[in-house]
PDB file of N, CA and C in Angstrom:
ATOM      1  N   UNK A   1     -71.261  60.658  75.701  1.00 81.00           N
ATOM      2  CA  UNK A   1     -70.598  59.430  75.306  1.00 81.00           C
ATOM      3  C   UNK A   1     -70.498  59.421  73.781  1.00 81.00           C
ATOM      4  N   UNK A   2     -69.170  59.117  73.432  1.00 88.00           N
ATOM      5  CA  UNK A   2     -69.379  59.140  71.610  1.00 88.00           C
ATOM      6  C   UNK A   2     -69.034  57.472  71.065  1.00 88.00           C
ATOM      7  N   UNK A   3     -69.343  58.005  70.074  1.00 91.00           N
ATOM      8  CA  UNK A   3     -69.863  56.567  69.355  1.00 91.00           C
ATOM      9  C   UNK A   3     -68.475  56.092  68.928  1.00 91.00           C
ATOM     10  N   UNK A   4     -68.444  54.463  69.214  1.00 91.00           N
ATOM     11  CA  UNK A   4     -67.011  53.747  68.697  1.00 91.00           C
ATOM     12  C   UNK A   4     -67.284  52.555  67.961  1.00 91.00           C
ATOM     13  N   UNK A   5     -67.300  53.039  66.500  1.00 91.00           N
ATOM     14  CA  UNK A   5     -67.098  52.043  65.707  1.00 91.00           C
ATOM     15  C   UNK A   5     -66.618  50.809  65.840  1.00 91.00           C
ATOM     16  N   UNK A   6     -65.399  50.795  65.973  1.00 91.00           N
ATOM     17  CA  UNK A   6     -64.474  49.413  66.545  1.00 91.00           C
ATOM     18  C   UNK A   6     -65.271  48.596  67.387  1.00 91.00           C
ATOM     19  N   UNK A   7     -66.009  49.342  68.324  1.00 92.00           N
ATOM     20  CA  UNK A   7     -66.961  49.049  69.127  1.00 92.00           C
ATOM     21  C   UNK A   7     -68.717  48.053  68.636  1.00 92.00           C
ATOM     22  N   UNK A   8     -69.086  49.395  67.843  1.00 94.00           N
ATOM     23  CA  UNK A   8     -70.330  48.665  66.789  1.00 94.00           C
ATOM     24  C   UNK A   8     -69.680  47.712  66.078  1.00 94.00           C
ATOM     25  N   UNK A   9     -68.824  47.302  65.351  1.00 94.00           N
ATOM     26  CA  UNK A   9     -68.265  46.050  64.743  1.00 94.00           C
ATOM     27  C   UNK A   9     -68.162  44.746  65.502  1.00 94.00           C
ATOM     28  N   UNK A  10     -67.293  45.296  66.429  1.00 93.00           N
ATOM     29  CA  UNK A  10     -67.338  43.854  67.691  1.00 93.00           C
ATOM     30  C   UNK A  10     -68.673  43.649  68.409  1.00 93.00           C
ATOM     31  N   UNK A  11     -69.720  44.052  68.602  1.00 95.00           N
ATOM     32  CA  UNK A  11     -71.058  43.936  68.991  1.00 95.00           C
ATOM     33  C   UNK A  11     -71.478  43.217  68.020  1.00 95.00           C
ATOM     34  N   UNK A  12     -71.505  43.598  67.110  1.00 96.00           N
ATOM     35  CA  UNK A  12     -72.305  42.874  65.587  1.00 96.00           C
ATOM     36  C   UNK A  12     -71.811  41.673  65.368  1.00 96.00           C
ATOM     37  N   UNK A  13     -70.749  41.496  65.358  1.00 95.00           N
ATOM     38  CA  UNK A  13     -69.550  40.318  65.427  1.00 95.00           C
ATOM     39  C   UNK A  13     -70.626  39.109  66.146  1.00 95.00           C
ATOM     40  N   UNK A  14     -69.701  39.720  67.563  1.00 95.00           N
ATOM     41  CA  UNK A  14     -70.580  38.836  68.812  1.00 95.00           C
ATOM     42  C   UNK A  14     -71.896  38.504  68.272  1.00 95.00           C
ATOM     43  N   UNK A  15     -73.159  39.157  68.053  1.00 97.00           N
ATOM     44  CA  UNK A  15     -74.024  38.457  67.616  1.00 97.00           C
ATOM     45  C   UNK A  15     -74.360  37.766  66.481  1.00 97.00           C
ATOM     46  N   UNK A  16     -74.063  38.242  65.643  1.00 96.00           N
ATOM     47  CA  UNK A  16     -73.114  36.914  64.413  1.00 96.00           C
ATOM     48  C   UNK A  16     -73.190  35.623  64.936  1.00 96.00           C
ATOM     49  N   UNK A  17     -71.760  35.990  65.548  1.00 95.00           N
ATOM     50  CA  UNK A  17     -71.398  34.228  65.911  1.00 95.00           C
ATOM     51  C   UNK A  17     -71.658  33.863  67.271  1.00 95.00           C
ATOM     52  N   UNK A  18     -73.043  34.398  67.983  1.00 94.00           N
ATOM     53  CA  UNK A  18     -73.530  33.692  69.010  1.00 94.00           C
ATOM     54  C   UNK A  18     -74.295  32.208  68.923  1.00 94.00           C
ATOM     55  N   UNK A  19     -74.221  31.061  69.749  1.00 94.00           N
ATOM     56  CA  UNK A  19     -74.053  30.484  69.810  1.00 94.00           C
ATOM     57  C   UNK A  19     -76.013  30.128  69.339  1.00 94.00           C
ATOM     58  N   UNK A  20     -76.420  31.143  69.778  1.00 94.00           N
ATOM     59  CA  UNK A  20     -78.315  31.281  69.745  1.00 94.00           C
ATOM     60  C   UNK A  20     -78.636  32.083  68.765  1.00 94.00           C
ATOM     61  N   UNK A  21     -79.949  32.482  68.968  1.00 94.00           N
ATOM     62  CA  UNK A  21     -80.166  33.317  68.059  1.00 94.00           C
ATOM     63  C   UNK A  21     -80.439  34.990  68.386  1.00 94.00           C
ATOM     64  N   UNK A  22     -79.754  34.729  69.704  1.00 95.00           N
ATOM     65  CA  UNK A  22     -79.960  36.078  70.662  1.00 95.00           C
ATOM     66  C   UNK A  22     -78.763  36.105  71.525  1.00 95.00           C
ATOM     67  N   UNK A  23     -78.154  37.248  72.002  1.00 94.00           N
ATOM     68  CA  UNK A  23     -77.540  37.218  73.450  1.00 94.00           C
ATOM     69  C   UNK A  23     -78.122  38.986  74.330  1.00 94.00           C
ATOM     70  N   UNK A  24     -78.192  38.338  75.565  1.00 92.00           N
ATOM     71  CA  UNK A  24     -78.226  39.268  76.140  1.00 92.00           C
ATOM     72  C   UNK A  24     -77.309  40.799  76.428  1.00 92.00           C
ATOM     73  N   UNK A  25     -77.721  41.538  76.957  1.00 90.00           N
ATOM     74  CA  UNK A  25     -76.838  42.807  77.055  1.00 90.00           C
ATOM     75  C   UNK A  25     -75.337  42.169  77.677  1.00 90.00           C
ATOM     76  N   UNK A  26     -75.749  41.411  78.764  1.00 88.00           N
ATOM     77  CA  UNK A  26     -74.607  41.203  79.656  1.00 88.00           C
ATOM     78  C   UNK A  26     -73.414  39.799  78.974  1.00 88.00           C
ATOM     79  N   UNK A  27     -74.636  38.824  78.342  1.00 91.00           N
ATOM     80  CA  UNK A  27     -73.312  38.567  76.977  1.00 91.00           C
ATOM     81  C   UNK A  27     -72.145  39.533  76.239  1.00 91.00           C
ATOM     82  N   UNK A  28     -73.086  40.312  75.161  1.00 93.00           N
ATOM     83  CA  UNK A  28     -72.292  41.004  74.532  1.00 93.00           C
ATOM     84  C   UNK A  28     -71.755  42.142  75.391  1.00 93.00           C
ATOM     85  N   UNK A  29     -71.459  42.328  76.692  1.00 90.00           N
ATOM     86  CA  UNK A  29     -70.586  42.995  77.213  1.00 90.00           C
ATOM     87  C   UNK A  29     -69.279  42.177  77.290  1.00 90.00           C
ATOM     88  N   UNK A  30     -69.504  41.293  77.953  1.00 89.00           N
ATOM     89  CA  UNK A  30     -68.560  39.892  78.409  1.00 89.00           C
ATOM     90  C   UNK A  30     -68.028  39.731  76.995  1.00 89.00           C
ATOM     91  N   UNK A  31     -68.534  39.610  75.782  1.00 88.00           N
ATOM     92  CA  UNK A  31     -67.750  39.344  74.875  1.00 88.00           C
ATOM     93  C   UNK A  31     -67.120  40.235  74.064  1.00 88.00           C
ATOM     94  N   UNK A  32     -67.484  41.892  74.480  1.00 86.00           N
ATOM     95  CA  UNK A  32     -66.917  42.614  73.668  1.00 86.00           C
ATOM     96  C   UNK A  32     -66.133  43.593  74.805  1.00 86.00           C
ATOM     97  N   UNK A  33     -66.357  43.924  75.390  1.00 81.00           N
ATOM     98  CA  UNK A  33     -65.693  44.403  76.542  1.00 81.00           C
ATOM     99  C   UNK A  33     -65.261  43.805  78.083  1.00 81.00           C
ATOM    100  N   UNK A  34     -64.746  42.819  78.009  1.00 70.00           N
ATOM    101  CA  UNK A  34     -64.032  42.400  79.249  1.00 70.00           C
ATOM    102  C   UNK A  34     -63.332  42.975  79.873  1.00 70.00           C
ATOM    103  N   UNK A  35     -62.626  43.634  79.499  1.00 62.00           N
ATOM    104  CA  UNK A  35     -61.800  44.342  80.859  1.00 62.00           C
ATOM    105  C   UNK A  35     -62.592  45.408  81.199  1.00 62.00           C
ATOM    106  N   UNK A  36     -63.236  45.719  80.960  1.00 58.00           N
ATOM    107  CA  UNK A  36     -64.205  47.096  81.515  1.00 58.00           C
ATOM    108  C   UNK A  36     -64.758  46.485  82.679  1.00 58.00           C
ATOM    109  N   UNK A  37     -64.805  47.551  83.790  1.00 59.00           N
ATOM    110  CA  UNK A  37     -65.642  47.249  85.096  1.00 59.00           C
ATOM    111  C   UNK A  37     -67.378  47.335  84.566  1.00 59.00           C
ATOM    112  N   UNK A  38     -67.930  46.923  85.423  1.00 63.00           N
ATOM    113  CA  UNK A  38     -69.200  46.088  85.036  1.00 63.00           C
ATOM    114  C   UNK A  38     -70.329  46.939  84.648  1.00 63.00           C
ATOM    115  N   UNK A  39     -70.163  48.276  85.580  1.00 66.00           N
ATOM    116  CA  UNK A  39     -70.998  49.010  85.792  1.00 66.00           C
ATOM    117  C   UNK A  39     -71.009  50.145  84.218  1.00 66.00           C
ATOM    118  N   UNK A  40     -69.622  50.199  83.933  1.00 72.00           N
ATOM    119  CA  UNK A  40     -69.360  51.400  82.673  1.00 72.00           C
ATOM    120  C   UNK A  40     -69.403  50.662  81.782  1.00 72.00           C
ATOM    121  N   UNK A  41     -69.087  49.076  81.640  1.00 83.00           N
ATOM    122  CA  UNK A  41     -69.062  48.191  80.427  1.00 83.00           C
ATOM    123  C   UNK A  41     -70.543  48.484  80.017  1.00 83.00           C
ATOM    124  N   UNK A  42     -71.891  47.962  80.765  1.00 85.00           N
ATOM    125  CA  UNK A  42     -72.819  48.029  80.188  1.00 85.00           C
ATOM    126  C   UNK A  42     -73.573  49.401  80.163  1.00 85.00           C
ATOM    127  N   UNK A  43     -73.214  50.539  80.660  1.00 88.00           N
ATOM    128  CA  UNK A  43     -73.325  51.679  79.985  1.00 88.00           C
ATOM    129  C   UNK A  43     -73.031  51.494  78.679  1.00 88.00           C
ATOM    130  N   UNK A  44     -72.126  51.316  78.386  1.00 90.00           N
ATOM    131  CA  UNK A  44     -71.351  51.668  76.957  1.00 90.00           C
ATOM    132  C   UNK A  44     -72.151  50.914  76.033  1.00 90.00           C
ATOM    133  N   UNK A  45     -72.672  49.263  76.877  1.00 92.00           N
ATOM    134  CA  UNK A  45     -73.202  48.605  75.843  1.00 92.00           C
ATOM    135  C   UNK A  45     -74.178  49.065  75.125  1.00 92.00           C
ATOM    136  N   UNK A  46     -74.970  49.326  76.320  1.00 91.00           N
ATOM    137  CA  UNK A  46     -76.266  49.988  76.034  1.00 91.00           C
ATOM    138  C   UNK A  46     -76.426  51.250  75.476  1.00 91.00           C
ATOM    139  N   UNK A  47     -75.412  51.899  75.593  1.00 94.00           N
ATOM    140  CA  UNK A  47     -76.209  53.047  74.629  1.00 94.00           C
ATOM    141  C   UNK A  47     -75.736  52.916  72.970  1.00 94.00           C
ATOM    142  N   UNK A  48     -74.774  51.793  73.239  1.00 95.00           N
ATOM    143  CA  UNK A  48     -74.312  51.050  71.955  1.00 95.00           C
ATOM    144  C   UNK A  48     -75.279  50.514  71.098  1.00 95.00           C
ATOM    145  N   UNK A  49     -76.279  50.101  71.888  1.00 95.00           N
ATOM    146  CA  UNK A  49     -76.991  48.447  71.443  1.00 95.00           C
ATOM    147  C   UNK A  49     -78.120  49.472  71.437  1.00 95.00           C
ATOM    148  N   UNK A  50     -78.578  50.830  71.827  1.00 95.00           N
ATOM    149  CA  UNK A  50     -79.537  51.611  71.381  1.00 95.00           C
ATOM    150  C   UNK A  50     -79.066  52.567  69.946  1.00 95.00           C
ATOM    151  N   UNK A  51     -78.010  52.957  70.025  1.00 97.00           N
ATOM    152  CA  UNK A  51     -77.585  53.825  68.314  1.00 97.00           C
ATOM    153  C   UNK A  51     -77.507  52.650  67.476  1.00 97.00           C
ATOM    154  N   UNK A  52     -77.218  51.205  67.306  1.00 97.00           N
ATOM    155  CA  UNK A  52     -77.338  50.469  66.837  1.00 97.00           C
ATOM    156  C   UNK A  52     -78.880  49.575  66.081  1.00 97.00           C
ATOM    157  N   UNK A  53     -79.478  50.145  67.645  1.00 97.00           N
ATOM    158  CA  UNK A  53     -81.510  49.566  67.150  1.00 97.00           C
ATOM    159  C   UNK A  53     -81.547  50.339  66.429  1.00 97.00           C
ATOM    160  N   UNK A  54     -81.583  51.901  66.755  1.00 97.00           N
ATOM    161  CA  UNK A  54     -81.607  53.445  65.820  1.00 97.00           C
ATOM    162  C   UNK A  54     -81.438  53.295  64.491  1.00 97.00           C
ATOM    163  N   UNK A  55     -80.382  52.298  64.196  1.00 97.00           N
ATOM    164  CA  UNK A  55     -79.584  52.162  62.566  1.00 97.00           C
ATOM    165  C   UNK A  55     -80.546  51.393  62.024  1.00 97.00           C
ATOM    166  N   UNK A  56     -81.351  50.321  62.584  1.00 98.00           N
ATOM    167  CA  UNK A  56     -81.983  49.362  61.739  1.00 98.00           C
ATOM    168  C   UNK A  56     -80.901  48.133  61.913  1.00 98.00           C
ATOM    169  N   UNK A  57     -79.765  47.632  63.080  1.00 98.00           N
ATOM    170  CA  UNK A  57     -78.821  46.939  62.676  1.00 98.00           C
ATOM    171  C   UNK A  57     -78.905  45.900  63.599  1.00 98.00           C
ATOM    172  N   UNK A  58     -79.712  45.672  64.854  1.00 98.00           N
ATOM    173  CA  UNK A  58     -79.962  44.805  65.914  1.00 98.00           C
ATOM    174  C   UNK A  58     -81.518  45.409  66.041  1.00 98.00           C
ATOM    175  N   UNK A  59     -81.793  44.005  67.032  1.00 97.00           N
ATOM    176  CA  UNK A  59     -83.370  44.645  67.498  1.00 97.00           C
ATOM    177  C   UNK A  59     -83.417  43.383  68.793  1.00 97.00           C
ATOM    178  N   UNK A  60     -84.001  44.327  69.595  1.00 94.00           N
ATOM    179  CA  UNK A  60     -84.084  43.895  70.975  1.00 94.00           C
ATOM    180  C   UNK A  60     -85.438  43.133  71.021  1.00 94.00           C
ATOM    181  N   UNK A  61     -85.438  41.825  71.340  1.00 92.00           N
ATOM    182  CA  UNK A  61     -86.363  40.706  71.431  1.00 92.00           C
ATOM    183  C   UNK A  61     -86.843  40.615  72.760  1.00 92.00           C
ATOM    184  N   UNK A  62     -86.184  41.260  73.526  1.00 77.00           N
ATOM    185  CA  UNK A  62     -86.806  40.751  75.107  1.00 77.00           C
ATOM    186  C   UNK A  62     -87.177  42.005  75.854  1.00 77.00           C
ATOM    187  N   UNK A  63     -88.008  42.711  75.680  1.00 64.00           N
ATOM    188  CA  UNK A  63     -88.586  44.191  76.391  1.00 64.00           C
ATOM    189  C   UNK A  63     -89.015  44.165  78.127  1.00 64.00           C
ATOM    190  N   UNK A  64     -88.980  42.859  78.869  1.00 62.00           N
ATOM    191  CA  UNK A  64     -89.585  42.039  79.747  1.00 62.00           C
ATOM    192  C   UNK A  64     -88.377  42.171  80.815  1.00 62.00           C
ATOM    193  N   UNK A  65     -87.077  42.669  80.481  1.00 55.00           N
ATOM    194  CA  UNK A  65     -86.517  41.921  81.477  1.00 55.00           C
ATOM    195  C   UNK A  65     -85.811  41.952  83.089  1.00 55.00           C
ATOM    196  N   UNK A  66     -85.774  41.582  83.484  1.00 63.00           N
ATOM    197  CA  UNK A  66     -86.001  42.329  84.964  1.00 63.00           C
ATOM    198  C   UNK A  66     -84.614  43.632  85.181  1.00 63.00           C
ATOM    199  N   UNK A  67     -83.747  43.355  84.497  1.00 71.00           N
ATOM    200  CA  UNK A  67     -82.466  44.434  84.446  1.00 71.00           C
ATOM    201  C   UNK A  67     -81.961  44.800  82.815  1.00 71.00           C
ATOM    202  N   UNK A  68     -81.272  45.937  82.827  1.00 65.00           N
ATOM    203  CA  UNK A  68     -81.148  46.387  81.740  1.00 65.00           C
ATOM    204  C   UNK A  68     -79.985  44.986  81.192  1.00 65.00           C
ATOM    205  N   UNK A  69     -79.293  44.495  81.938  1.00 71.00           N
ATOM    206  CA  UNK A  69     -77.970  43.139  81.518  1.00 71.00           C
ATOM    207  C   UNK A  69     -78.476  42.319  80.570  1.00 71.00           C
ATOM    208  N   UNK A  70     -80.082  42.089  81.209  1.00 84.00           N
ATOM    209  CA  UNK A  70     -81.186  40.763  80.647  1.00 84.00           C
ATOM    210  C   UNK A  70     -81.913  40.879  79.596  1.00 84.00           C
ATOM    211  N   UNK A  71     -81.338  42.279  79.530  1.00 90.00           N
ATOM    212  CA  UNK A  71     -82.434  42.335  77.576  1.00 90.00           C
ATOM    213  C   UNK A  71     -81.700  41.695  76.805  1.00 90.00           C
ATOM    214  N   UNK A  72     -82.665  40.674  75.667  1.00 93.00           N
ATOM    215  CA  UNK A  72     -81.982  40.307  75.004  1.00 93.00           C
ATOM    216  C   UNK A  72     -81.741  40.552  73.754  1.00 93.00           C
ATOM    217  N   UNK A  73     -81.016  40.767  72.661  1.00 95.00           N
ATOM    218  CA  UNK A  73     -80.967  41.149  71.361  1.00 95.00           C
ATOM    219  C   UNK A  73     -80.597  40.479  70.611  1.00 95.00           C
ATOM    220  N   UNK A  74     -80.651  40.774  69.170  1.00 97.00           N
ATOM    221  CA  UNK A  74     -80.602  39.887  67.684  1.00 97.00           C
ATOM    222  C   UNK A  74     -80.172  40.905  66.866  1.00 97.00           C
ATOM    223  N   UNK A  75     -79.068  40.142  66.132  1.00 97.00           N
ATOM    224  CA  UNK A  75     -78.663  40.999  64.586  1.00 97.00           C
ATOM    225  C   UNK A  75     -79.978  41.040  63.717  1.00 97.00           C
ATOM    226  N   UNK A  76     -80.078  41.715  62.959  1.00 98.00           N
ATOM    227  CA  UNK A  76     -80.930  41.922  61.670  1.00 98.00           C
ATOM    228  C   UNK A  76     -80.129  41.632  60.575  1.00 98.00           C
ATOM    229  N   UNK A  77     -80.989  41.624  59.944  1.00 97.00           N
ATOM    230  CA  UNK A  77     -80.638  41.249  57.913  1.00 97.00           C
ATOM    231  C   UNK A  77     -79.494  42.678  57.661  1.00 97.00           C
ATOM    232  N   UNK A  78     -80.269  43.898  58.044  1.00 97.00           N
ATOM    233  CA  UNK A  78     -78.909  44.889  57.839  1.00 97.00           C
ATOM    234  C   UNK A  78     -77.608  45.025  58.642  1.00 97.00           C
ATOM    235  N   UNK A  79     -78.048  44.515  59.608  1.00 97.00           N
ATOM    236  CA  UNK A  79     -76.511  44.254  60.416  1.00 97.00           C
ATOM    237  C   UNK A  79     -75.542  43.750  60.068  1.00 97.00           C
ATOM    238  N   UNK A  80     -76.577  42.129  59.165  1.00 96.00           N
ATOM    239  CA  UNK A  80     -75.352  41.313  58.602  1.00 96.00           C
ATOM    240  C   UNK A  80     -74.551  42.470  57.037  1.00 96.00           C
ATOM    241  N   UNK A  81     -75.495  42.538  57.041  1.00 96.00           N
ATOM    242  CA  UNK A  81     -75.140  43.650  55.674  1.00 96.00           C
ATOM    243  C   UNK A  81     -74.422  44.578  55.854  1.00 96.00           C
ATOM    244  N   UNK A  82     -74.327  45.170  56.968  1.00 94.00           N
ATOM    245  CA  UNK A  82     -73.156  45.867  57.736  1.00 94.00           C
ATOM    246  C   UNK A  82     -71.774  45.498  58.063  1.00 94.00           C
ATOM    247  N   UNK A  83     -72.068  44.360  58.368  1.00 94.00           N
ATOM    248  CA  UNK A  83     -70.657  42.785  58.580  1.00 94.00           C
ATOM    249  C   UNK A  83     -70.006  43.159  57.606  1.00 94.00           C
ATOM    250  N   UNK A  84     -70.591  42.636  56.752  1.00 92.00           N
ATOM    251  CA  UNK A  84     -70.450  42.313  55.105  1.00 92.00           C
ATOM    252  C   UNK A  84     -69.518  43.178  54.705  1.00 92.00           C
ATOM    253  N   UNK A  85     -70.274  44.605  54.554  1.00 91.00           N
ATOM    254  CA  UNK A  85     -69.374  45.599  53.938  1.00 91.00           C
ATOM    255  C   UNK A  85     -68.119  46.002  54.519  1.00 91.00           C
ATOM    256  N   UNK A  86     -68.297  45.954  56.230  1.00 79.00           N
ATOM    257  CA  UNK A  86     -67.022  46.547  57.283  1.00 79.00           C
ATOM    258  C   UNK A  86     -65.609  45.191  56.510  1.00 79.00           C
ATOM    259  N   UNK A  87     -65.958  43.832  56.351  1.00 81.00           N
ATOM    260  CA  UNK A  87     -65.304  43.394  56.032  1.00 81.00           C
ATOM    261  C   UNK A  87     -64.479  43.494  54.725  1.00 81.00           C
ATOM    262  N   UNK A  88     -65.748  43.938  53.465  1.00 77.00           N
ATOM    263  CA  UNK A  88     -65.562  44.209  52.177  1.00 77.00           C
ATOM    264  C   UNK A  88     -64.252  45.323  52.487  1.00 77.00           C
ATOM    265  N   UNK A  89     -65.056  46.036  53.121  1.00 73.00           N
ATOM    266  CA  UNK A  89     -63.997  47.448  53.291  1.00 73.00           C
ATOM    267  C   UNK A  89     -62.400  46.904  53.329  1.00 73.00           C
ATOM    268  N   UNK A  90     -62.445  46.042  54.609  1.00 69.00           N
ATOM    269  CA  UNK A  90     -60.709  46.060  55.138  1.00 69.00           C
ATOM    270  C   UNK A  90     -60.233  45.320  54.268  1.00 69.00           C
ATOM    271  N   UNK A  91     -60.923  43.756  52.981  1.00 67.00           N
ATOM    272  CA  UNK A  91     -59.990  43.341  52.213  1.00 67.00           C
ATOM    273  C   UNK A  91     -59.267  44.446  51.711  1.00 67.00           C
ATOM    274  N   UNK A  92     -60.373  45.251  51.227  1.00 61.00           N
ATOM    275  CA  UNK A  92     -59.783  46.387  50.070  1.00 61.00           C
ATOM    276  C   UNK A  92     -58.657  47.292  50.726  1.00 61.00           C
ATOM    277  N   UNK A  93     -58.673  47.635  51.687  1.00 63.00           N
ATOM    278  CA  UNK A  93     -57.644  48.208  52.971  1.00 63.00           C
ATOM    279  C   UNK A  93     -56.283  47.025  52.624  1.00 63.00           C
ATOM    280  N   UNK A  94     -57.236  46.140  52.677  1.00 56.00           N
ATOM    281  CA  UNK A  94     -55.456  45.108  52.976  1.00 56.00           C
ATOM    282  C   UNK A  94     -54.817  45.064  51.629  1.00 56.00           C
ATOM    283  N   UNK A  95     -55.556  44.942  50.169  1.00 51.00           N
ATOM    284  CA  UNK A  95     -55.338  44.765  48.837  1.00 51.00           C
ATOM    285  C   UNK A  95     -54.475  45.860  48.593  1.00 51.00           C
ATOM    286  N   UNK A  96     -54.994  47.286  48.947  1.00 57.00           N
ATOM    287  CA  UNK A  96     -54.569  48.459  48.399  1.00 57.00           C
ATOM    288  C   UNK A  96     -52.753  48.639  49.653  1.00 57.00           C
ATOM    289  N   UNK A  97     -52.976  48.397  49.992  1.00 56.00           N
ATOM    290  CA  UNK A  97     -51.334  47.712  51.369  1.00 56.00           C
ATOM    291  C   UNK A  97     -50.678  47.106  50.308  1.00 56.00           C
ATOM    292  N   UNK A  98     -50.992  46.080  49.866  1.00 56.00           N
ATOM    293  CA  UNK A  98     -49.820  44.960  49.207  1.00 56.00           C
ATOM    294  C   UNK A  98     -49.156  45.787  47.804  1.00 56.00           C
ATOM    295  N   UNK A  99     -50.109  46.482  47.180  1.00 54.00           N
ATOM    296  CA  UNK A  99     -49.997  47.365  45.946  1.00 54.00           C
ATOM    297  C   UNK A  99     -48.276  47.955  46.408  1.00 54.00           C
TER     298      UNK A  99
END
C-alpha cells in the first residue's frame, strides 16, 4: 500500500476540525473517505493513521477498543504544524499562479 498525501492532509484536516477532541478510526474514514467500501476504507485508514503516529503527527488515545473502527485518535502540536505548512505551501502555489 503506498502512501497518499492528499490523503494524510484530509485525515489531519478531519481531526482539526472535529467536533471533540478525538475521532475515531471509523469517523475519520466517514469523513475522509466515503465512497470507499468499508472494509478497504479502513484499511487505508489505518495504515494511514499508523505512518502518521510514526511521524509524530496524531496519537492514538484509545488502545482499549473492541475493533480496529473504535480506536480513537488526536492531532498533535506537530500535526497542526503540518496543517500549517501544507497550507503555507499552497498560498505560495496559488501566489506564484497569479505572477
Amino acid at each position: 500500500m503506498q502512501r497518499d498525501f492528499d490523503l494524510v492532509v484530509t485525515i489531519l484536516g478531519a481531526l482539526r476540525d472535529a467536533p471533540g477532541p478525538n475521532l475515531s478510526t471509523h469517523d475519520i474514514k466517514n469523513a475522509a473517505l466515503a465512497p470507499h467500501p468499508e472494509e478497504q476504507g479502513l484499511q487505508l485508514i489505518a495504515h494511514h493513521l499508523d505512518l502518521l503516529e510514526d511521524a509524530g503527527l496524531v496519537k492514538q488515545v484509545s488502545e482499549t477498543a473492541a475493533n480496529a473502527g473504535a480506536t480513537r485518535w488526536r492531532i498533535t502540536w506537530k500535526g497542526y504544524d503540518a496543517l500549517e505548512q501544507d497550507e503555507d505551501d499552497d498560498e505560495d502555489e496559488d501566489f506564484d499562479a497569479e505572477e
